[in-house]
Short mmCIF file of C-alpha atoms and ligand atoms in Angstrom, two decimals:
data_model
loop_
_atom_site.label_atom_id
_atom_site.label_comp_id
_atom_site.label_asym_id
_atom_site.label_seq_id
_atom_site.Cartn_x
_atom_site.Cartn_y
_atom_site.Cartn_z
CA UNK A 1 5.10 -49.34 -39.88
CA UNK A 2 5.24 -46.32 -42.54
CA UNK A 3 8.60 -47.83 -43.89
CA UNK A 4 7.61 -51.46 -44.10
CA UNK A 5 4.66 -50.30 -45.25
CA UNK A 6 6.80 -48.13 -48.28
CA UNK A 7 8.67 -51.59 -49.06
CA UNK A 8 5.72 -53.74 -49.43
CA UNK A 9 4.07 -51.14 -51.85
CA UNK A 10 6.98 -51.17 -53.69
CA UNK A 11 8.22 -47.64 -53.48
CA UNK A 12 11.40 -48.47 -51.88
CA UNK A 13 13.89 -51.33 -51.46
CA UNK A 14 15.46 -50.75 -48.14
CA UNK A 15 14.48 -48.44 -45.44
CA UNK A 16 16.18 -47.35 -42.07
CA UNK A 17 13.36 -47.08 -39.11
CA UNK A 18 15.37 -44.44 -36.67
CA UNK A 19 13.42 -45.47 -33.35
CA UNK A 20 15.14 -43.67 -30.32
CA UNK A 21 13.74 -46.64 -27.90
CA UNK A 22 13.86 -50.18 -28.01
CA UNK A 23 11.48 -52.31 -28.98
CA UNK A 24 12.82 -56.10 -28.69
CA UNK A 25 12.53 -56.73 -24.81
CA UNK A 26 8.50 -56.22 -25.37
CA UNK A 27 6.70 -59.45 -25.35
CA UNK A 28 2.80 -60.35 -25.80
CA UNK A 29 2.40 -59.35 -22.01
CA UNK A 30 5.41 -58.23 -20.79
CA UNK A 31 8.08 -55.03 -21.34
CA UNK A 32 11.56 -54.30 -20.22
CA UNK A 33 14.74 -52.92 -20.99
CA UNK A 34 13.28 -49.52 -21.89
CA UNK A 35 11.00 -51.50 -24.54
CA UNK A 36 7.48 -50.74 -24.05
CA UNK A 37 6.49 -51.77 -27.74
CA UNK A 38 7.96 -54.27 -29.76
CA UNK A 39 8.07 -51.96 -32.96
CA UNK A 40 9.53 -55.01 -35.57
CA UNK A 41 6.52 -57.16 -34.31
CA UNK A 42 4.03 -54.70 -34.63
CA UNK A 43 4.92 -53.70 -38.67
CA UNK A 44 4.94 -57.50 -39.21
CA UNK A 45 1.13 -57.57 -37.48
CA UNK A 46 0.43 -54.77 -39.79
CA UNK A 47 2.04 -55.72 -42.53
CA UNK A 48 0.12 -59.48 -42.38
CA UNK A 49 -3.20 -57.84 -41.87
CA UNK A 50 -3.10 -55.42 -44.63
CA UNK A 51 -0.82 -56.91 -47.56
CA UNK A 52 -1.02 -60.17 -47.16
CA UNK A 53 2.52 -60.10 -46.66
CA UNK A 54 3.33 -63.61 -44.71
CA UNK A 55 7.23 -64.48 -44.37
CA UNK A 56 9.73 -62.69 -42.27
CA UNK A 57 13.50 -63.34 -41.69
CA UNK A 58 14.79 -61.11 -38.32
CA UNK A 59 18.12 -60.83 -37.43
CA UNK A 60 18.79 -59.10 -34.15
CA UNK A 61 22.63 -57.67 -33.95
CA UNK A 62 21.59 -56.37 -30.62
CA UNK A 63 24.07 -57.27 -27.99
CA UNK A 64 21.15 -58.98 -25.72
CA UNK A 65 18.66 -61.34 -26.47
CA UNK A 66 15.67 -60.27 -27.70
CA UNK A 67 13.27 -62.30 -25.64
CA UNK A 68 10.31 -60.19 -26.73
CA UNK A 69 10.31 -60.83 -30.21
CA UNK A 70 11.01 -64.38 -29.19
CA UNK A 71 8.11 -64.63 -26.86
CA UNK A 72 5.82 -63.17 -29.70
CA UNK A 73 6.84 -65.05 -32.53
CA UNK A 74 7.50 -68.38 -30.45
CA UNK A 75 5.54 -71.23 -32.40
CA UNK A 76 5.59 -68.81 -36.08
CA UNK A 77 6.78 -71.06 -38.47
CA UNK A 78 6.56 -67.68 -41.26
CA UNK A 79 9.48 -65.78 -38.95
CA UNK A 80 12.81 -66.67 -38.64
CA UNK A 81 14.26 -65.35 -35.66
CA UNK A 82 17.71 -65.67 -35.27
CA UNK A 83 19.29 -63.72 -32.43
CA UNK A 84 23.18 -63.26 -31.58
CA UNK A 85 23.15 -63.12 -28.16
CA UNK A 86 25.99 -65.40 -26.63
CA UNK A 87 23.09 -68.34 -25.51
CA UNK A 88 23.66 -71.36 -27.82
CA UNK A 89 19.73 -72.73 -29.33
CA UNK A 90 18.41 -73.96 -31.89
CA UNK A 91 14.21 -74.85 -32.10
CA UNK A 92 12.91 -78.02 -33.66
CA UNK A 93 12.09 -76.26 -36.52
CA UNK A 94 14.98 -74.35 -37.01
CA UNK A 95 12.90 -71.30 -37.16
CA UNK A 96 14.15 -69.89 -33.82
CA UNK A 97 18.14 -69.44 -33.42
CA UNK A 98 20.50 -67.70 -30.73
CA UNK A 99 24.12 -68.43 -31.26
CA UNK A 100 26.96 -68.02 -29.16
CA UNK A 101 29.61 -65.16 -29.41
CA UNK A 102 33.25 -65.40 -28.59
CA UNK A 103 33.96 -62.11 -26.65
CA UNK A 104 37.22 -60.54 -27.15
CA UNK A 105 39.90 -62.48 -29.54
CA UNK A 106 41.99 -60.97 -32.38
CA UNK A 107 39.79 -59.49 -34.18
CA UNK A 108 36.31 -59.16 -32.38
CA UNK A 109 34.35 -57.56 -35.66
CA UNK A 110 36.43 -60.37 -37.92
CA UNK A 111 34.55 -62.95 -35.67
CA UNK A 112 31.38 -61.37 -34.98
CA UNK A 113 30.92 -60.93 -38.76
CA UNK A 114 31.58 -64.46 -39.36
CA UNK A 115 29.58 -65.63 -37.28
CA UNK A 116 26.68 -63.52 -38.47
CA UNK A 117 27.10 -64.66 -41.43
CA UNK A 118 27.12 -68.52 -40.41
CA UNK A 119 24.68 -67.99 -38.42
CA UNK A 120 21.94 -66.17 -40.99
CA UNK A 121 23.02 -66.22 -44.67
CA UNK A 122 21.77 -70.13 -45.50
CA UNK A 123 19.35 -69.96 -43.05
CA UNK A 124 17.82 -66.70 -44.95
CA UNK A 125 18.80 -68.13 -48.40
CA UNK A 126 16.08 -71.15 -47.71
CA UNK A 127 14.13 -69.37 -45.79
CA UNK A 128 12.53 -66.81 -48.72
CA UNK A 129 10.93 -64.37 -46.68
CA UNK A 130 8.93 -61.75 -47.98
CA UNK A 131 10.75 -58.86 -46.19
CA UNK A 132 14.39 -59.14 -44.10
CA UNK A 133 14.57 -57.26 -40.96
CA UNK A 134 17.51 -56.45 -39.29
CA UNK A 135 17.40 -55.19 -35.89
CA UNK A 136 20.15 -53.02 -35.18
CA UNK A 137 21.81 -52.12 -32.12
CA UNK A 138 25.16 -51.02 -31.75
CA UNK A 139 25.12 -51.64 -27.57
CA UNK A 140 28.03 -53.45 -28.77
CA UNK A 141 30.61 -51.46 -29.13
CA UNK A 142 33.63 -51.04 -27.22
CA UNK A 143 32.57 -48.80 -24.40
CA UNK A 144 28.63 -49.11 -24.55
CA UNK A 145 26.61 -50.97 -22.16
CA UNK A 146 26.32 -54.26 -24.36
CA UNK A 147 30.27 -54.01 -24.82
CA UNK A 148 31.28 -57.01 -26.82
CA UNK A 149 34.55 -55.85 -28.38
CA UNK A 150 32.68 -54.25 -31.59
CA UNK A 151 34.19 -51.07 -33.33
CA UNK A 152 32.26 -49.46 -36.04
CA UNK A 153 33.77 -51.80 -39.19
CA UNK A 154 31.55 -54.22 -37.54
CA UNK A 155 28.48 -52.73 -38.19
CA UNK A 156 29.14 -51.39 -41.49
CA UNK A 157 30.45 -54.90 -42.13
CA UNK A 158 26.92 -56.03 -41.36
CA UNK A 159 25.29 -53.46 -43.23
CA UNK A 160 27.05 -54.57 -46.19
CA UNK A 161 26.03 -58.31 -45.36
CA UNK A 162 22.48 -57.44 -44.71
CA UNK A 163 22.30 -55.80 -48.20
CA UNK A 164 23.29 -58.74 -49.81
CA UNK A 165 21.72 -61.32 -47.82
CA UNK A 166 17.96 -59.63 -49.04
CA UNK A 167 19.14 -59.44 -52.32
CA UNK A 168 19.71 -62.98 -51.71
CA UNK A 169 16.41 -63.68 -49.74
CA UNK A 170 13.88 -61.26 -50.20
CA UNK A 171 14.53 -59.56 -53.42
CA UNK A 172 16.46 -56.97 -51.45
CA UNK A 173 13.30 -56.00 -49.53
CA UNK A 174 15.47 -55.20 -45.96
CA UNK A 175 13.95 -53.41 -43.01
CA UNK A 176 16.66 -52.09 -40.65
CA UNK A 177 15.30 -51.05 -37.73
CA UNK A 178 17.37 -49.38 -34.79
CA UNK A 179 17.37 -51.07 -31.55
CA UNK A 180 19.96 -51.00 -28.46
CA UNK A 181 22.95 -47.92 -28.08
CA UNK A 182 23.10 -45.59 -25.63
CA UNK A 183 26.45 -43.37 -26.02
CA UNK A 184 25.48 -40.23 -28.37
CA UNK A 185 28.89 -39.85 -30.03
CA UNK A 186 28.88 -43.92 -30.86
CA UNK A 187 25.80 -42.84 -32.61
CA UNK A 188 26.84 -40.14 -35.07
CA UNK A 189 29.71 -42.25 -35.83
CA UNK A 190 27.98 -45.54 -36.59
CA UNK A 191 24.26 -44.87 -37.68
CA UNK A 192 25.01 -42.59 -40.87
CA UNK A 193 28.16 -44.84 -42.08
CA UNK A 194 25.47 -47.41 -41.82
CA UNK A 195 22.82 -45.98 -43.20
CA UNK A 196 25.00 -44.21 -46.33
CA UNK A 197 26.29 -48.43 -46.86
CA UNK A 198 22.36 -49.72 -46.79
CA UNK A 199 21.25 -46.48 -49.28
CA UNK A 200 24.27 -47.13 -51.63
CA UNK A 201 24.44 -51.50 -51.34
ZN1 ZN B 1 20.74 -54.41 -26.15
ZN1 ZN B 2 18.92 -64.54 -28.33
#
């Protein structure tokens, strides 16, 4: 909440929330996954009740679905949800989006980042949210419990893409806040190489 809080006010641009649980697996009245409190919706509840800020864009890099945040902002036309999760939807409204993932391949990052990028940047681009939120979790990676092929050039890939896409969207207003990842040396590699790529963007 204190970093959304920090962008709205205008003190900073981007800001890294380092949360050591989940938070997307926590719905209106329902938790799971070792998500008791769905930390992105709550700073947009906050954020909507005390600035008046209205429009958010989320993209969840978390290997699972985030059904929480789904459940919660279900029927929002001011979020944009879009989740890469390997299920294949897309609402009426085009508001609320989960998109497929090849696993394996070539080149797993090469296509993950690709289709990241299909999936979000126009999406984002028409969208104009107030504030971009990126929900983070590198459960990913080769060897974690979301294992989807990922090695760390994915992430900092999406870093990178995530910069630009709010410079894009939101006039570079991003949120990144950390979600899924369980393996402690996958974590000092990947977090600081990310965060060092969203503080110098
Ligand atoms: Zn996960
Ligand atoms: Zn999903």
């Amino acid at each position: 909440m204190e970093a959304a809080q920090k962008i709205c006010l205008g003190e900073v641009d981007r800001a890294f929330a380092f949360i050591g649980a989940g938070g997307h697996h926590a719905g209106r009245n329902f938790f799971g996954g070792y998500c008791c409190f769905n930390d992105v919706a709550i700073a947009v509840d906050h954020l909507r009740k005390s600035y008046g800020t209205h429009r958010f864009a989320i993209l969840d890099t978390d290997a699972h679905h985030g059904d929480g945040t789904r459940d919660i902002f279900q029927g929002d036309p001011d979020v944009l949800h879009v989740c890469i999760c390997g299920m294949n939807y897309v609402s009426p409204d085009g508001t609320k989006v989960d998109v497929p993932v090849p696993w394996g391949g070539r080149d797993p990052d090469e296509s993950y980042l690709k289709i990241a990028e299909a999936a979000f940047a126009s999406r984002v681009r028409a969208f104009r949210p107030d504030l971009t939120i990126w929900y983070f979790g590198f459960d990913g990676h080769q060897g974690d419990y979301g294992d989807m092929g990922l090695s760390l050039r994915a992430f900092v890939g999406l870093a990178d893409f995530m910069v630009a896409a709010a410079r894009e969207a939101s006039g570079g207003r991003l949120l990144t806040v950390l979600g899924g990842g369980s393996r402690t040396d996958l974590a000092t590699l990947i977090i600081p190489q990310v965060i060092h790529r969203l503080a110098n963007g």
